[in-house]
Amino acid sequence: MSYRYPLDLQLFAGEKTEKATPKKRQDTRKKGQVAKSQELSGSVVLLASFLSLLMFGGFIKEHLVDMFKDVFVNRLNTTVSIGNVMNMAMQYVIQILILLAPLFATTVVIALVANVAQVGFMLSGETIKPKFSKLNPIKGFKNIFSVRSLVEFLKSIFKITIIGLLVYQTLSGALPQIGKLSEMNIEKTFHFIASLTMNLGLKIGAALFVMAILDYLYQRFEFEKSIKMSKQDIKDEYKKMEGDPLIKGKIRERQRRMAMQRMMQEVPKADVVITNPTHFAVALKYDGSQMEAPQIVAKGQDFVALRIKEIAKENGVITMENRPLARALYQRGEIGDAIPADLFQAVAEVLAYVYKLKGKVK
């Protein structure tokens, strides 16, 4: 059964068992795919609405009463005309907007906070782009009978059940007061209904908020599961980010060849090549008008050292053997650098000898 091993290994490599990388998360976020619970936003808005009514209820009640008083006290004797009716309607619309402004402002702010708390600040146009793949009836049929659809269905059933139980509990507890509504005046009736509605709304909002927290944890779990990557996916992503190692190796090799070529082009311009004689070769150049000290224009070991000596010989550059100086220059100096200060005396003696052979004076 050994022939199945490569196939099993391939299947294992293709399993999405690894956590998503930061790049995968960033790309997924750009597409508008994030861990978000619509239930959490809705429940927070509902709860915030009833809390806002609880906070601003007295303010709204007083101004509504003042508006009705104004109608019966000041407006009944007003001449009916298009101008008067439009003016009165505009005044009442402005007053109603002022009444509802705290409620709307609080609800909008809470809704924004709920969304930002879940996904942060995000703008993506990917979610509104038309996708013709969604029109596929086979795929749509699969989505209807998927695990996610089943979970959403169970959530809806559970939500309706909880709301129904809360409504039944609240109304059954208030049955004695409901039976006495006919004996109450308008103000007490209004107060009772408002109190009952507020009590029921807060209970439903709190219950839905608890459910929404659980739903958010589930959505986060599903999201993390959906963006998992296989080991091969991570390798492919690394290749895209860092480049294919084979291509990078070729690029580095080409860069080395180009650097070597530039270095070899400087050897004919050198004044002397100091050798080990076989292991190291260092080419030096000195121009008193431009340099404070001799500079290393080329250096190499083994094959490169041999090539430096060949180029020097072809171009008439003097080669001198000095084992300790060649090793010290190779190990302590870089191409383009001036020689170390403690080697000035030894290099000066070599250059003086070279200039004497060439009949130069520097």
JSON list of N, CA and C in Angstrom, two decimals, residues 225-249:
[
{"chain": "A", "resi": 225, "resn": "LYS", "atom": "N", "xyz": [-12.65, 29.82, 11.04]},
{"chain": "A", "resi": 225, "resn": "LYS", "atom": "CA", "xyz": [-12.62, 28.53, 10.37]},
{"chain": "A", "resi": 225, "resn": "LYS", "atom": "C", "xyz": [-12.59, 28.70, 8.84]},
{"chain": "A", "resi": 226, "resn": "SER", "atom": "N", "xyz": [-13.31, 29.70, 8.35]},
{"chain": "A", "resi": 226, "resn": "SER", "atom": "CA", "xyz": [-13.41, 29.89, 6.89]},
{"chain": "A", "resi": 226, "resn": "SER", "atom": "C", "xyz": [-12.12, 30.43, 6.28]},
{"chain": "A", "resi": 227, "resn": "ILE", "atom": "N", "xyz": [-11.31, 31.16, 7.08]},
{"chain": "A", "resi": 227, "resn": "ILE", "atom": "CA", "xyz": [-10.09, 31.74, 6.52]},
{"chain": "A", "resi": 227, "resn": "ILE", "atom": "C", "xyz": [-8.85, 30.91, 6.85]},
{"chain": "A", "resi": 228, "resn": "LYS", "atom": "N", "xyz": [-9.05, 29.73, 7.43]},
{"chain": "A", "resi": 228, "resn": "LYS", "atom": "CA", "xyz": [-7.88, 28.88, 7.70]},
{"chain": "A", "resi": 228, "resn": "LYS", "atom": "C", "xyz": [-7.16, 28.54, 6.40]},
{"chain": "A", "resi": 229, "resn": "MET", "atom": "N", "xyz": [-5.90, 28.27, 6.51]},
{"chain": "A", "resi": 229, "resn": "MET", "atom": "CA", "xyz": [-5.07, 28.01, 5.34]},
{"chain": "A", "resi": 229, "resn": "MET", "atom": "C", "xyz": [-4.38, 26.65, 5.47]},
{"chain": "A", "resi": 230, "resn": "SER", "atom": "N", "xyz": [-4.07, 26.09, 4.35]},
{"chain": "A", "resi": 230, "resn": "SER", "atom": "CA", "xyz": [-3.27, 24.86, 4.35]},
{"chain": "A", "resi": 230, "resn": "SER", "atom": "C", "xyz": [-1.80, 25.24, 4.36]},
{"chain": "A", "resi": 231, "resn": "LYS", "atom": "N", "xyz": [-0.95, 24.25, 4.62]},
{"chain": "A", "resi": 231, "resn": "LYS", "atom": "CA", "xyz": [0.49, 24.51, 4.62]},
{"chain": "A", "resi": 231, "resn": "LYS", "atom": "C", "xyz": [0.95, 24.96, 3.24]},
{"chain": "A", "resi": 232, "resn": "GLN", "atom": "N", "xyz": [0.32, 24.42, 2.20]},
{"chain": "A", "resi": 232, "resn": "GLN", "atom": "CA", "xyz": [0.69, 24.82, 0.85]},
{"chain": "A", "resi": 232, "resn": "GLN", "atom": "C", "xyz": [0.28, 26.26, 0.57]},
{"chain": "A", "resi": 233, "resn": "ASP", "atom": "N", "xyz": [-0.88, 26.67, 1.10]},
{"chain": "A", "resi": 233, "resn": "ASP", "atom": "CA", "xyz": [-1.31, 28.06, 0.93]},
{"chain": "A", "resi": 233, "resn": "ASP", "atom": "C", "xyz": [-0.31, 29.03, 1.55]},
{"chain": "A", "resi": 234, "resn": "ILE", "atom": "N", "xyz": [0.19, 28.67, 2.74]},
{"chain": "A", "resi": 234, "resn": "ILE", "atom": "CA", "xyz": [1.17, 29.53, 3.41]},
{"chain": "A", "resi": 234, "resn": "ILE", "atom": "C", "xyz": [2.46, 29.60, 2.60]},
{"chain": "A", "resi": 235, "resn": "LYS", "atom": "N", "xyz": [2.88, 28.46, 2.05]},
{"chain": "A", "resi": 235, "resn": "LYS", "atom": "CA", "xyz": [4.09, 28.46, 1.22]},
{"chain": "A", "resi": 235, "resn": "LYS", "atom": "C", "xyz": [3.91, 29.33, -0.02]},
{"chain": "A", "resi": 236, "resn": "ASP", "atom": "N", "xyz": [2.75, 29.19, -0.67]},
{"chain": "A", "resi": 236, "resn": "ASP", "atom": "CA", "xyz": [2.49, 29.99, -1.86]},
{"chain": "A", "resi": 236, "resn": "ASP", "atom": "C", "xyz": [2.45, 31.48, -1.54]},
{"chain": "A", "resi": 237, "resn": "GLU", "atom": "N", "xyz": [1.83, 31.82, -0.39]},
{"chain": "A", "resi": 237, "resn": "GLU", "atom": "CA", "xyz": [1.78, 33.22, 0.00]},
{"chain": "A", "resi": 237, "resn": "GLU", "atom": "C", "xyz": [3.18, 33.76, 0.27]},
{"chain": "A", "resi": 238, "resn": "TYR", "atom": "N", "xyz": [4.00, 32.93, 0.92]},
{"chain": "A", "resi": 238, "resn": "TYR", "atom": "CA", "xyz": [5.37, 33.37, 1.21]},
{"chain": "A", "resi": 238, "resn": "TYR", "atom": "C", "xyz": [6.15, 33.60, -0.08]},
{"chain": "A", "resi": 239, "resn": "LYS", "atom": "N", "xyz": [5.92, 32.73, -1.06]},
{"chain": "A", "resi": 239, "resn": "LYS", "atom": "CA", "xyz": [6.60, 32.91, -2.34]},
{"chain": "A", "resi": 239, "resn": "LYS", "atom": "C", "xyz": [6.18, 34.20, -3.01]},
{"chain": "A", "resi": 240, "resn": "LYS", "atom": "N", "xyz": [4.89, 34.52, -2.92]},
{"chain": "A", "resi": 240, "resn": "LYS", "atom": "CA", "xyz": [4.41, 35.76, -3.55]},
{"chain": "A", "resi": 240, "resn": "LYS", "atom": "C", "xyz": [4.96, 36.99, -2.84]},
{"chain": "A", "resi": 241, "resn": "MET", "atom": "N", "xyz": [5.06, 36.91, -1.49]},
{"chain": "A", "resi": 241, "resn": "MET", "atom": "CA", "xyz": [5.55, 38.05, -0.74]},
{"chain": "A", "resi": 241, "resn": "MET", "atom": "C", "xyz": [7.05, 38.22, -0.86]},
{"chain": "A", "resi": 242, "resn": "GLU", "atom": "N", "xyz": [7.77, 37.12, -0.70]},
{"chain": "A", "resi": 242, "resn": "GLU", "atom": "CA", "xyz": [9.23, 37.19, -0.69]},
{"chain": "A", "resi": 242, "resn": "GLU", "atom": "C", "xyz": [9.86, 36.86, -2.03]},
{"chain": "A", "resi": 243, "resn": "GLY", "atom": "N", "xyz": [9.04, 36.29, -2.91]},
{"chain": "A", "resi": 243, "resn": "GLY", "atom": "CA", "xyz": [9.60, 35.89, -4.19]},
{"chain": "A", "resi": 243, "resn": "GLY", "atom": "C", "xyz": [9.99, 34.42, -4.14]},
{"chain": "A", "resi": 244, "resn": "ASP", "atom": "N", "xyz": [9.98, 33.78, -5.29]},
{"chain": "A", "resi": 244, "resn": "ASP", "atom": "CA", "xyz": [10.37, 32.38, -5.39]},
{"chain": "A", "resi": 244, "resn": "ASP", "atom": "C", "xyz": [11.84, 32.26, -4.99]},
{"chain": "A", "resi": 245, "resn": "PRO", "atom": "N", "xyz": [12.19, 31.36, -4.04]},
{"chain": "A", "resi": 245, "resn": "PRO", "atom": "CA", "xyz": [13.60, 31.20, -3.64]},
{"chain": "A", "resi": 245, "resn": "PRO", "atom": "C", "xyz": [14.52, 30.92, -4.82]},
{"chain": "A", "resi": 246, "resn": "LEU", "atom": "N", "xyz": [14.04, 30.15, -5.80]},
{"chain": "A", "resi": 246, "resn": "LEU", "atom": "CA", "xyz": [14.88, 29.85, -6.96]},
{"chain": "A", "resi": 246, "resn": "LEU", "atom": "C", "xyz": [15.18, 31.11, -7.75]},
{"chain": "A", "resi": 247, "resn": "ILE", "atom": "N", "xyz": [14.12, 31.94, -7.94]},
{"chain": "A", "resi": 247, "resn": "ILE", "atom": "CA", "xyz": [14.32, 33.19, -8.68]},
{"chain": "A", "resi": 247, "resn": "ILE", "atom": "C", "xyz": [15.21, 34.14, -7.88]},
{"chain": "A", "resi": 248, "resn": "LYS", "atom": "N", "xyz": [14.97, 34.21, -6.55]},
{"chain": "A", "resi": 248, "resn": "LYS", "atom": "CA", "xyz": [15.80, 35.08, -5.72]},
{"chain": "A", "resi": 248, "resn": "LYS", "atom": "C", "xyz": [17.26, 34.64, -5.76]},
{"chain": "A", "resi": 249, "resn": "GLY", "atom": "N", "xyz": [17.48, 33.32, -5.77]},
{"chain": "A", "resi": 249, "resn": "GLY", "atom": "CA", "xyz": [18.85, 32.82, -5.86]},
{"chain": "A", "resi": 249, "resn": "GLY", "atom": "C", "xyz": [19.52, 33.23, -7.17]}
]
